JSON list of N, CA and C in Angstrom, two decimals:
[
{"chain": "A", "resi": 1, "resn": "ASP", "atom": "N", "xyz": [-11.44, 0.52, 6.52]},
{"chain": "A", "resi": 1, "resn": "ASP", "atom": "CA", "xyz": [-12.72, -0.19, 6.39]},
{"chain": "A", "resi": 1, "resn": "ASP", "atom": "C", "xyz": [-13.30, -0.38, 7.79]},
{"chain": "A", "resi": 2, "resn": "LYS", "atom": "N", "xyz": [-14.34, 0.33, 8.10]},
{"chain": "A", "resi": 2, "resn": "LYS", "atom": "CA", "xyz": [-14.94, 0.27, 9.44]},
{"chain": "A", "resi": 2, "resn": "LYS", "atom": "C", "xyz": [-15.41, -1.14, 9.79]},
{"chain": "A", "resi": 3, "resn": "ARG", "atom": "N", "xyz": [-15.81, -1.89, 8.80]},
{"chain": "A", "resi": 3, "resn": "ARG", "atom": "CA", "xyz": [-16.29, -3.25, 9.04]},
{"chain": "A", "resi": 3, "resn": "ARG", "atom": "C", "xyz": [-15.16, -4.14, 9.57]},
{"chain": "A", "resi": 4, "resn": "LEU", "atom": "N", "xyz": [-13.94, -3.94, 9.07]},
{"chain": "A", "resi": 4, "resn": "LEU", "atom": "CA", "xyz": [-12.79, -4.75, 9.48]},
{"chain": "A", "resi": 4, "resn": "LEU", "atom": "C", "xyz": [-12.12, -4.23, 10.75]},
{"chain": "A", "resi": 5, "resn": "SER", "atom": "N", "xyz": [-12.38, -2.98, 11.11]},
{"chain": "A", "resi": 5, "resn": "SER", "atom": "CA", "xyz": [-11.72, -2.41, 12.28]},
{"chain": "A", "resi": 5, "resn": "SER", "atom": "C", "xyz": [-12.71, -2.10, 13.41]},
{"chain": "A", "resi": 6, "resn": "ASP", "atom": "N", "xyz": [-13.80, -2.82, 13.45]},
{"chain": "A", "resi": 6, "resn": "ASP", "atom": "CA", "xyz": [-14.86, -2.60, 14.44]},
{"chain": "A", "resi": 6, "resn": "ASP", "atom": "C", "xyz": [-14.41, -3.05, 15.83]},
{"chain": "A", "resi": 7, "resn": "LEU", "atom": "N", "xyz": [-14.33, -2.12, 16.76]},
{"chain": "A", "resi": 7, "resn": "LEU", "atom": "CA", "xyz": [-13.97, -2.42, 18.14]},
{"chain": "A", "resi": 7, "resn": "LEU", "atom": "C", "xyz": [-15.11, -2.09, 19.09]},
{"chain": "A", "resi": 8, "resn": "SER", "atom": "N", "xyz": [-16.33, -2.12, 18.58]},
{"chain": "A", "resi": 8, "resn": "SER", "atom": "CA", "xyz": [-17.49, -1.74, 19.39]},
{"chain": "A", "resi": 8, "resn": "SER", "atom": "C", "xyz": [-17.72, -2.67, 20.58]},
{"chain": "A", "resi": 9, "resn": "VAL", "atom": "N", "xyz": [-17.09, -3.83, 20.58]},
{"chain": "A", "resi": 9, "resn": "VAL", "atom": "CA", "xyz": [-17.18, -4.72, 21.74]},
{"chain": "A", "resi": 9, "resn": "VAL", "atom": "C", "xyz": [-16.56, -4.05, 22.97]},
{"chain": "A", "resi": 10, "resn": "PHE", "atom": "N", "xyz": [-15.62, -3.13, 22.76]},
{"chain": "A", "resi": 10, "resn": "PHE", "atom": "CA", "xyz": [-14.99, -2.41, 23.87]},
{"chain": "A", "resi": 10, "resn": "PHE", "atom": "C", "xyz": [-15.70, -1.10, 24.19]},
{"chain": "A", "resi": 11, "resn": "SER", "atom": "N", "xyz": [-16.18, -0.42, 23.14]},
{"chain": "A", "resi": 11, "resn": "SER", "atom": "CA", "xyz": [-16.86, 0.86, 23.31]},
{"chain": "A", "resi": 11, "resn": "SER", "atom": "C", "xyz": [-17.66, 1.14, 22.04]},
{"chain": "A", "resi": 12, "resn": "PRO", "atom": "N", "xyz": [-18.88, 1.69, 22.17]},
{"chain": "A", "resi": 12, "resn": "PRO", "atom": "CA", "xyz": [-19.70, 1.95, 20.98]},
{"chain": "A", "resi": 12, "resn": "PRO", "atom": "C", "xyz": [-18.98, 2.88, 19.99]},
{"chain": "A", "resi": 13, "resn": "ASN", "atom": "N", "xyz": [-19.14, 2.59, 18.72]},
{"chain": "A", "resi": 13, "resn": "ASN", "atom": "CA", "xyz": [-18.59, 3.41, 17.63]},
{"chain": "A", "resi": 13, "resn": "ASN", "atom": "C", "xyz": [-17.07, 3.54, 17.65]},
{"chain": "A", "resi": 14, "resn": "LEU", "atom": "N", "xyz": [-16.40, 2.60, 18.23]},
{"chain": "A", "resi": 14, "resn": "LEU", "atom": "CA", "xyz": [-14.94, 2.62, 18.28]},
{"chain": "A", "resi": 14, "resn": "LEU", "atom": "C", "xyz": [-14.38, 1.81, 17.12]},
{"chain": "A", "resi": 15, "resn": "VAL", "atom": "N", "xyz": [-13.52, 2.42, 16.31]},
{"chain": "A", "resi": 15, "resn": "VAL", "atom": "CA", "xyz": [-12.88, 1.73, 15.19]},
{"chain": "A", "resi": 15, "resn": "VAL", "atom": "C", "xyz": [-11.40, 2.11, 15.16]},
{"chain": "A", "resi": 16, "resn": "VAL", "atom": "N", "xyz": [-10.62, 1.33, 14.46]},
{"chain": "A", "resi": 16, "resn": "VAL", "atom": "CA", "xyz": [-9.21, 1.66, 14.25]},
{"chain": "A", "resi": 16, "resn": "VAL", "atom": "C", "xyz": [-9.14, 2.68, 13.12]},
{"chain": "A", "resi": 17, "resn": "SER", "atom": "N", "xyz": [-8.54, 3.81, 13.39]},
{"chain": "A", "resi": 17, "resn": "SER", "atom": "CA", "xyz": [-8.42, 4.84, 12.36]},
{"chain": "A", "resi": 17, "resn": "SER", "atom": "C", "xyz": [-7.01, 4.91, 11.79]},
{"chain": "A", "resi": 18, "resn": "GLN", "atom": "N", "xyz": [-6.02, 4.46, 12.56]},
{"chain": "A", "resi": 18, "resn": "GLN", "atom": "CA", "xyz": [-4.64, 4.51, 12.11]},
{"chain": "A", "resi": 18, "resn": "GLN", "atom": "C", "xyz": [-3.83, 3.45, 12.85]},
{"chain": "A", "resi": 19, "resn": "ALA", "atom": "N", "xyz": [-2.88, 2.87, 12.14]},
{"chain": "A", "resi": 19, "resn": "ALA", "atom": "CA", "xyz": [-1.96, 1.92, 12.77]},
{"chain": "A", "resi": 19, "resn": "ALA", "atom": "C", "xyz": [-0.55, 2.32, 12.36]},
{"chain": "A", "resi": 20, "resn": "ILE", "atom": "N", "xyz": [0.35, 2.30, 13.32]},
{"chain": "A", "resi": 20, "resn": "ILE", "atom": "CA", "xyz": [1.75, 2.63, 13.06]},
{"chain": "A", "resi": 20, "resn": "ILE", "atom": "C", "xyz": [2.60, 1.44, 13.46]},
{"chain": "A", "resi": 21, "resn": "HIS", "atom": "N", "xyz": [3.55, 1.08, 12.60]},
{"chain": "A", "resi": 21, "resn": "HIS", "atom": "CA", "xyz": [4.42, -0.06, 12.87]},
{"chain": "A", "resi": 21, "resn": "HIS", "atom": "C", "xyz": [5.85, 0.32, 12.53]},
{"chain": "A", "resi": 22, "resn": "LYS", "atom": "N", "xyz": [6.77, -0.02, 13.41]},
{"chain": "A", "resi": 22, "resn": "LYS", "atom": "CA", "xyz": [8.18, 0.21, 13.15]},
{"chain": "A", "resi": 22, "resn": "LYS", "atom": "C", "xyz": [8.95, -1.02, 13.58]},
{"chain": "A", "resi": 23, "resn": "ALA", "atom": "N", "xyz": [9.94, -1.41, 12.79]},
{"chain": "A", "resi": 23, "resn": "ALA", "atom": "CA", "xyz": [10.72, -2.61, 13.10]},
{"chain": "A", "resi": 23, "resn": "ALA", "atom": "C", "xyz": [12.19, -2.35, 12.76]},
{"chain": "A", "resi": 24, "resn": "PHE", "atom": "N", "xyz": [13.06, -3.10, 13.45]},
{"chain": "A", "resi": 24, "resn": "PHE", "atom": "CA", "xyz": [14.47, -3.05, 13.08]},
{"chain": "A", "resi": 24, "resn": "PHE", "atom": "C", "xyz": [15.09, -4.42, 13.26]},
{"chain": "A", "resi": 25, "resn": "VAL", "atom": "N", "xyz": [16.12, -4.66, 12.48]},
{"chain": "A", "resi": 25, "resn": "VAL", "atom": "CA", "xyz": [16.90, -5.89, 12.59]},
{"chain": "A", "resi": 25, "resn": "VAL", "atom": "C", "xyz": [18.37, -5.48, 12.61]},
{"chain": "A", "resi": 26, "resn": "GLU", "atom": "N", "xyz": [19.10, -5.97, 13.60]},
{"chain": "A", "resi": 26, "resn": "GLU", "atom": "CA", "xyz": [20.53, -5.71, 13.67]},
{"chain": "A", "resi": 26, "resn": "GLU", "atom": "C", "xyz": [21.25, -7.05, 13.61]},
{"chain": "A", "resi": 27, "resn": "VAL", "atom": "N", "xyz": [22.17, -7.16, 12.67]},
{"chain": "A", "resi": 27, "resn": "VAL", "atom": "CA", "xyz": [22.97, -8.38, 12.52]},
{"chain": "A", "resi": 27, "resn": "VAL", "atom": "C", "xyz": [24.43, -7.96, 12.64]},
{"chain": "A", "resi": 28, "resn": "ASN", "atom": "N", "xyz": [25.15, -8.61, 13.57]},
{"chain": "A", "resi": 28, "resn": "ASN", "atom": "CA", "xyz": [26.57, -8.33, 13.70]},
{"chain": "A", "resi": 28, "resn": "ASN", "atom": "C", "xyz": [27.29, -9.61, 14.10]},
{"chain": "A", "resi": 29, "resn": "GLU", "atom": "N", "xyz": [28.57, -9.49, 14.43]},
{"chain": "A", "resi": 29, "resn": "GLU", "atom": "CA", "xyz": [29.37, -10.67, 14.75]},
{"chain": "A", "resi": 29, "resn": "GLU", "atom": "C", "xyz": [28.87, -11.41, 15.99]},
{"chain": "A", "resi": 30, "resn": "GLU", "atom": "N", "xyz": [28.15, -10.73, 16.86]},
{"chain": "A", "resi": 30, "resn": "GLU", "atom": "CA", "xyz": [27.68, -11.33, 18.10]},
{"chain": "A", "resi": 30, "resn": "GLU", "atom": "C", "xyz": [26.31, -11.99, 17.98]},
{"chain": "A", "resi": 31, "resn": "GLY", "atom": "N", "xyz": [25.61, -11.78, 16.89]},
{"chain": "A", "resi": 31, "resn": "GLY", "atom": "CA", "xyz": [24.30, -12.40, 16.72]},
{"chain": "A", "resi": 31, "resn": "GLY", "atom": "C", "xyz": [23.31, -11.47, 16.04]},
{"chain": "A", "resi": 32, "resn": "THR", "atom": "N", "xyz": [22.05, -11.77, 16.24]},
{"chain": "A", "resi": 32, "resn": "THR", "atom": "CA", "xyz": [20.97, -11.03, 15.60]},
{"chain": "A", "resi": 32, "resn": "THR", "atom": "C", "xyz": [20.00, -10.55, 16.66]},
{"chain": "A", "resi": 33, "resn": "GLU", "atom": "N", "xyz": [19.54, -9.33, 16.51]},
{"chain": "A", "resi": 33, "resn": "GLU", "atom": "CA", "xyz": [18.50, -8.80, 17.38]},
{"chain": "A", "resi": 33, "resn": "GLU", "atom": "C", "xyz": [17.44, -8.17, 16.50]},
{"chain": "A", "resi": 34, "resn": "ALA", "atom": "N", "xyz": [16.19, -8.46, 16.80]},
{"chain": "A", "resi": 34, "resn": "ALA", "atom": "CA", "xyz": [15.09, -7.90, 16.04]},
{"chain": "A", "resi": 34, "resn": "ALA", "atom": "C", "xyz": [14.05, -7.38, 17.02]},
{"chain": "A", "resi": 35, "resn": "ALA", "atom": "N", "xyz": [13.39, -6.31, 16.64]},
{"chain": "A", "resi": 35, "resn": "ALA", "atom": "CA", "xyz": [12.34, -5.76, 17.49]},
{"chain": "A", "resi": 35, "resn": "ALA", "atom": "C", "xyz": [11.28, -5.13, 16.61]},
{"chain": "A", "resi": 36, "resn": "ALA", "atom": "N", "xyz": [10.07, -5.11, 17.12]},
{"chain": "A", "resi": 36, "resn": "ALA", "atom": "CA", "xyz": [8.97, -4.49, 16.40]},
{"chain": "A", "resi": 36, "resn": "ALA", "atom": "C", "xyz": [8.07, -3.79, 17.40]},
{"chain": "A", "resi": 37, "resn": "ALA", "atom": "N", "xyz": [7.51, -2.68, 16.99]},
{"chain": "A", "resi": 37, "resn": "ALA", "atom": "CA", "xyz": [6.56, -1.96, 17.83]},
{"chain": "A", "resi": 37, "resn": "ALA", "atom": "C", "xyz": [5.40, -1.48, 16.97]},
{"chain": "A", "resi": 38, "resn": "THR", "atom": "N", "xyz": [4.21, -1.56, 17.52]},
{"chain": "A", "resi": 38, "resn": "THR", "atom": "CA", "xyz": [3.02, -1.07, 16.83]},
{"chain": "A", "resi": 38, "resn": "THR", "atom": "C", "xyz": [2.21, -0.22, 17.80]},
{"chain": "A", "resi": 39, "resn": "GLY", "atom": "N", "xyz": [1.17, 0.40, 17.26]},
{"chain": "A", "resi": 39, "resn": "GLY", "atom": "CA", "xyz": [0.29, 1.18, 18.10]},
{"chain": "A", "resi": 39, "resn": "GLY", "atom": "C", "xyz": [-0.52, 0.34, 19.05]},
{"chain": "A", "resi": 40, "resn": "PHE", "atom": "N", "xyz": [-0.52, -0.98, 18.85]},
{"chain": "A", "resi": 40, "resn": "PHE", "atom": "CA", "xyz": [-1.35, -1.86, 19.65]},
{"chain": "A", "resi": 40, "resn": "PHE", "atom": "C", "xyz": [-0.56, -2.66, 20.67]},
{"chain": "A", "resi": 41, "resn": "GLY", "atom": "N", "xyz": [0.72, -2.62, 20.61]},
{"chain": "A", "resi": 41, "resn": "GLY", "atom": "CA", "xyz": [1.53, -3.38, 21.55]},
{"chain": "A", "resi": 41, "resn": "GLY", "atom": "C", "xyz": [2.97, -3.42, 21.10]},
{"chain": "A", "resi": 42, "resn": "ILE", "atom": "N", "xyz": [3.79, -4.05, 21.92]},
{"chain": "A", "resi": 42, "resn": "ILE", "atom": "CA", "xyz": [5.22, -4.15, 21.62]},
{"chain": "A", "resi": 42, "resn": "ILE", "atom": "C", "xyz": [5.64, -5.61, 21.71]},
{"chain": "A", "resi": 43, "resn": "ALA", "atom": "N", "xyz": [6.42, -6.05, 20.75]},
{"chain": "A", "resi": 43, "resn": "ALA", "atom": "CA", "xyz": [6.96, -7.41, 20.77]},
{"chain": "A", "resi": 43, "resn": "ALA", "atom": "C", "xyz": [8.46, -7.32, 20.53]},
{"chain": "A", "resi": 44, "resn": "LEU", "atom": "N", "xyz": [9.23, -7.88, 21.42]},
{"chain": "A", "resi": 44, "resn": "LEU", "atom": "CA", "xyz": [10.68, -7.88, 21.26]},
{"chain": "A", "resi": 44, "resn": "LEU", "atom": "C", "xyz": [11.17, -9.31, 21.17]},
{"chain": "A", "resi": 45, "resn": "THR", "atom": "N", "xyz": [12.07, -9.54, 20.26]},
{"chain": "A", "resi": 45, "resn": "THR", "atom": "CA", "xyz": [12.65, -10.87, 20.11]},
{"chain": "A", "resi": 45, "resn": "THR", "atom": "C", "xyz": [14.16, -10.72, 20.07]},
{"chain": "A", "resi": 46, "resn": "SER", "atom": "N", "xyz": [14.81, -11.54, 20.78]},
{"chain": "A", "resi": 46, "resn": "SER", "atom": "CA", "xyz": [16.27, -11.53, 20.77]},
{"chain": "A", "resi": 46, "resn": "SER", "atom": "C", "xyz": [16.77, -12.96, 20.69]},
{"chain": "A", "resi": 47, "resn": "PHE", "atom": "N", "xyz": [17.72, -13.20, 19.84]},
{"chain": "A", "resi": 47, "resn": "PHE", "atom": "CA", "xyz": [18.28, -14.53, 19.66]},
{"chain": "A", "resi": 47, "resn": "PHE", "atom": "C", "xyz": [19.58, -14.60, 20.44]},
{"chain": "A", "resi": 48, "resn": "SER", "atom": "N", "xyz": [19.61, -15.39, 21.51]},
{"chain": "A", "resi": 48, "resn": "SER", "atom": "CA", "xyz": [20.78, -15.41, 22.37]},
{"chain": "A", "resi": 48, "resn": "SER", "atom": "C", "xyz": [21.78, -16.50, 22.01]},
{"chain": "A", "resi": 49, "resn": "HIS", "atom": "N", "xyz": [21.37, -17.53, 21.26]},
{"chain": "A", "resi": 49, "resn": "HIS", "atom": "CA", "xyz": [22.35, -18.54, 20.89]},
{"chain": "A", "resi": 49, "resn": "HIS", "atom": "C", "xyz": [23.33, -17.94, 19.89]},
{"chain": "A", "resi": 50, "resn": "ARG", "atom": "N", "xyz": [24.52, -18.46, 19.88]},
{"chain": "A", "resi": 50, "resn": "ARG", "atom": "CA", "xyz": [25.56, -17.89, 19.04]},
{"chain": "A", "resi": 50, "resn": "ARG", "atom": "C", "xyz": [26.03, -18.91, 18.01]},
{"chain": "A", "resi": 51, "resn": "PRO", "atom": "N", "xyz": [25.41, -18.90, 16.85]},
{"chain": "A", "resi": 51, "resn": "PRO", "atom": "CA", "xyz": [25.87, -19.81, 15.81]},
{"chain": "A", "resi": 51, "resn": "PRO", "atom": "C", "xyz": [27.25, -19.37, 15.30]},
{"chain": "A", "resi": 52, "resn": "ARG", "atom": "N", "xyz": [27.92, -20.28, 14.65]},
{"chain": "A", "resi": 52, "resn": "ARG", "atom": "CA", "xyz": [29.24, -19.98, 14.11]},
{"chain": "A", "resi": 52, "resn": "ARG", "atom": "C", "xyz": [29.10, -18.82, 13.11]},
{"chain": "A", "resi": 53, "resn": "PRO", "atom": "N", "xyz": [29.91, -17.77, 13.26]},
{"chain": "A", "resi": 53, "resn": "PRO", "atom": "CA", "xyz": [29.82, -16.64, 12.34]},
{"chain": "A", "resi": 53, "resn": "PRO", "atom": "C", "xyz": [30.16, -17.03, 10.91]},
{"chain": "A", "resi": 54, "resn": "ILE", "atom": "N", "xyz": [29.46, -16.48, 9.98]},
{"chain": "A", "resi": 54, "resn": "ILE", "atom": "CA", "xyz": [29.74, -16.67, 8.56]},
{"chain": "A", "resi": 54, "resn": "ILE", "atom": "C", "xyz": [30.21, -15.32, 8.03]},
{"chain": "A", "resi": 55, "resn": "PRO", "atom": "N", "xyz": [31.42, -15.25, 7.49]},
{"chain": "A", "resi": 55, "resn": "PRO", "atom": "CA", "xyz": [31.89, -13.97, 6.95]},
{"chain": "A", "resi": 55, "resn": "PRO", "atom": "C", "xyz": [30.95, -13.46, 5.86]},
{"chain": "A", "resi": 56, "resn": "PHE", "atom": "N", "xyz": [30.58, -12.20, 5.97]},
{"chain": "A", "resi": 56, "resn": "PHE", "atom": "CA", "xyz": [29.68, -11.60, 4.99]},
{"chain": "A", "resi": 56, "resn": "PHE", "atom": "C", "xyz": [30.16, -10.17, 4.74]},
{"chain": "A", "resi": 57, "resn": "HIS", "atom": "N", "xyz": [30.57, -9.90, 3.52]},
{"chain": "A", "resi": 57, "resn": "HIS", "atom": "CA", "xyz": [31.05, -8.58, 3.15]},
{"chain": "A", "resi": 57, "resn": "HIS", "atom": "C", "xyz": [30.13, -8.03, 2.07]},
{"chain": "A", "resi": 58, "resn": "CYS", "atom": "N", "xyz": [29.66, -6.82, 2.26]},
{"chain": "A", "resi": 58, "resn": "CYS", "atom": "CA", "xyz": [28.80, -6.23, 1.24]},
{"chain": "A", "resi": 58, "resn": "CYS", "atom": "C", "xyz": [29.35, -4.86, 0.85]},
{"chain": "A", "resi": 59, "resn": "ASP", "atom": "N", "xyz": [29.34, -4.61, -0.43]},
{"chain": "A", "resi": 59, "resn": "ASP", "atom": "CA", "xyz": [29.86, -3.34, -0.94]},
{"chain": "A", "resi": 59, "resn": "ASP", "atom": "C", "xyz": [28.82, -2.58, -1.75]},
{"chain": "A", "resi": 60, "resn": "ARG", "atom": "N", "xyz": [27.55, -2.98, -1.59]},
{"chain": "A", "resi": 60, "resn": "ARG", "atom": "CA", "xyz": [26.46, -2.27, -2.27]},
{"chain": "A", "resi": 60, "resn": "ARG", "atom": "C", "xyz": [25.17, -2.51, -1.51]},
{"chain": "A", "resi": 61, "resn": "PRO", "atom": "N", "xyz": [24.18, -1.65, -1.68]},
{"chain": "A", "resi": 61, "resn": "PRO", "atom": "CA", "xyz": [22.89, -1.82, -1.00]},
{"chain": "A", "resi": 61, "resn": "PRO", "atom": "C", "xyz": [22.18, -3.09, -1.45]},
{"chain": "A", "resi": 62, "resn": "PHE", "atom": "N", "xyz": [21.36, -3.64, -0.56]},
{"chain": "A", "resi": 62, "resn": "PHE", "atom": "CA", "xyz": [20.55, -4.81, -0.92]},
{"chain": "A", "resi": 62, "resn": "PHE", "atom": "C", "xyz": [19.30, -4.85, -0.05]},
{"chain": "A", "resi": 63, "resn": "LEU", "atom": "N", "xyz": [18.33, -5.63, -0.48]},
{"chain": "A", "resi": 63, "resn": "LEU", "atom": "CA", "xyz": [17.10, -5.87, 0.27]},
{"chain": "A", "resi": 63, "resn": "LEU", "atom": "C", "xyz": [17.22, -7.21, 0.99]},
{"chain": "A", "resi": 64, "resn": "TYR", "atom": "N", "xyz": [16.56, -7.34, 2.14]},
{"chain": "A", "resi": 64, "resn": "TYR", "atom": "CA", "xyz": [16.52, -8.63, 2.82]},
{"chain": "A", "resi": 64, "resn": "TYR", "atom": "C", "xyz": [15.10, -8.89, 3.32]},
{"chain": "A", "resi": 65, "resn": "ILE", "atom": "N", "xyz": [14.78, -10.16, 3.42]},
{"chain": "A", "resi": 65, "resn": "ILE", "atom": "CA", "xyz": [13.46, -10.60, 3.90]},
{"chain": "A", "resi": 65, "resn": "ILE", "atom": "C", "xyz": [13.67, -11.73, 4.89]},
{"chain": "A", "resi": 66, "resn": "ILE", "atom": "N", "xyz": [12.99, -11.67, 6.03]},
{"chain": "A", "resi": 66, "resn": "ILE", "atom": "CA", "xyz": [13.01, -12.75, 7.01]},
{"chain": "A", "resi": 66, "resn": "ILE", "atom": "C", "xyz": [11.62, -13.37, 7.04]},
{"chain": "A", "resi": 67, "resn": "VAL", "atom": "N", "xyz": [11.56, -14.68, 6.76]},
{"chain": "A", "resi": 67, "resn": "VAL", "atom": "CA", "xyz": [10.28, -15.39, 6.64]},
{"chain": "A", "resi": 67, "resn": "VAL", "atom": "C", "xyz": [10.24, -16.53, 7.65]},
{"chain": "A", "resi": 68, "resn": "ASP", "atom": "N", "xyz": [9.09, -16.74, 8.26]},
{"chain": "A", "resi": 68, "resn": "ASP", "atom": "CA", "xyz": [8.88, -17.90, 9.14]},
{"chain": "A", "resi": 68, "resn": "ASP", "atom": "C", "xyz": [8.80, -19.13, 8.25]},
{"chain": "A", "resi": 69, "resn": "ARG", "atom": "N", "xyz": [9.70, -20.08, 8.43]},
{"chain": "A", "resi": 69, "resn": "ARG", "atom": "CA", "xyz": [9.73, -21.26, 7.56]},
{"chain": "A", "resi": 69, "resn": "ARG", "atom": "C", "xyz": [8.48, -22.12, 7.69]},
{"chain": "A", "resi": 70, "resn": "GLU", "atom": "N", "xyz": [7.92, -22.20, 8.89]},
{"chain": "A", "resi": 70, "resn": "GLU", "atom": "CA", "xyz": [6.76, -23.06, 9.11]},
{"chain": "A", "resi": 70, "resn": "GLU", "atom": "C", "xyz": [5.49, -22.50, 8.48]},
{"chain": "A", "resi": 71, "resn": "THR", "atom": "N", "xyz": [5.27, -21.21, 8.65]},
{"chain": "A", "resi": 71, "resn": "THR", "atom": "CA", "xyz": [4.02, -20.60, 8.15]},
{"chain": "A", "resi": 71, "resn": "THR", "atom": "C", "xyz": [4.22, -19.83, 6.85]},
{"chain": "A", "resi": 72, "resn": "THR", "atom": "N", "xyz": [5.45, -19.63, 6.44]},
{"chain": "A", "resi": 72, "resn": "THR", "atom": "CA", "xyz": [5.84, -18.78, 5.31]},
{"chain": "A", "resi": 72, "resn": "THR", "atom": "C", "xyz": [5.34, -17.34, 5.47]},
{"chain": "A", "resi": 73, "resn": "SER", "atom": "N", "xyz": [5.12, -16.93, 6.72]},
{"chain": "A", "resi": 73, "resn": "SER", "atom": "CA", "xyz": [4.70, -15.55, 6.99]},
{"chain": "A", "resi": 73, "resn": "SER", "atom": "C", "xyz": [5.91, -14.62, 6.90]},
{"chain": "A", "resi": 74, "resn": "LEU", "atom": "N", "xyz": [5.70, -13.47, 6.29]},
{"chain": "A", "resi": 74, "resn": "LEU", "atom": "CA", "xyz": [6.73, -12.45, 6.22]},
{"chain": "A", "resi": 74, "resn": "LEU", "atom": "C", "xyz": [6.86, -11.80, 7.60]},
{"chain": "A", "resi": 75, "resn": "LEU", "atom": "N", "xyz": [8.05, -11.86, 8.20]},
{"chain": "A", "resi": 75, "resn": "LEU", "atom": "CA", "xyz": [8.27, -11.29, 9.52]},
{"chain": "A", "resi": 75, "resn": "LEU", "atom": "C", "xyz": [8.90, -9.91, 9.44]},
{"chain": "A", "resi": 76, "resn": "PHE", "atom": "N", "xyz": [9.94, -9.77, 8.64]},
{"chain": "A", "resi": 76, "resn": "PHE", "atom": "CA", "xyz": [10.62, -8.50, 8.45]},
{"chain": "A", "resi": 76, "resn": "PHE", "atom": "C", "xyz": [11.05, -8.38, 7.00]},
{"chain": "A", "resi": 77, "resn": "MET", "atom": "N", "xyz": [11.09, -7.14, 6.54]},
{"chain": "A", "resi": 77, "resn": "MET", "atom": "CA", "xyz": [11.65, -6.84, 5.23]},
{"chain": "A", "resi": 77, "resn": "MET", "atom": "C", "xyz": [12.36, -5.50, 5.37]},
{"chain": "A", "resi": 78, "resn": "GLY", "atom": "N", "xyz": [13.54, -5.41, 4.82]},
{"chain": "A", "resi": 78, "resn": "GLY", "atom": "CA", "xyz": [14.28, -4.17, 4.97]},
{"chain": "A", "resi": 78, "resn": "GLY", "atom": "C", "xyz": [15.32, -4.00, 3.90]},
{"chain": "A", "resi": 79, "resn": "SER", "atom": "N", "xyz": [16.09, -2.94, 4.04]},
{"chain": "A", "resi": 79, "resn": "SER", "atom": "CA", "xyz": [17.16, -2.68, 3.08]},
{"chain": "A", "resi": 79, "resn": "SER", "atom": "C", "xyz": [18.42, -2.31, 3.84]},
{"chain": "A", "resi": 80, "resn": "TYR", "atom": "N", "xyz": [19.54, -2.66, 3.26]},
{"chain": "A", "resi": 80, "resn": "TYR", "atom": "CA", "xyz": [20.85, -2.29, 3.79]},
{"chain": "A", "resi": 80, "resn": "TYR", "atom": "C", "xyz": [21.42, -1.26, 2.84]},
{"chain": "A", "resi": 81, "resn": "LYS", "atom": "N", "xyz": [21.84, -0.15, 3.40]},
{"chain": "A", "resi": 81, "resn": "LYS", "atom": "CA", "xyz": [22.40, 0.91, 2.54]},
{"chain": "A", "resi": 81, "resn": "LYS", "atom": "C", "xyz": [23.79, 1.25, 2.99]}
]
């Protein structure tokens, strides 16, 4: 939608034609690391505190969702295979 992707404030007739986003979440015994990259910038987040590990064993694929509790915004969604 050209109306929603209008960037003419930077250059005449400039619009967003494509956006690419990739994210990953790694959870292991040492903690959690998450990163995201888009065509518009890069944001990296790393959690350095080490909460007490909770044993978690999985023997089948599942989906997971990470949500911001304050805003209820969806931050990450993925699958474990």
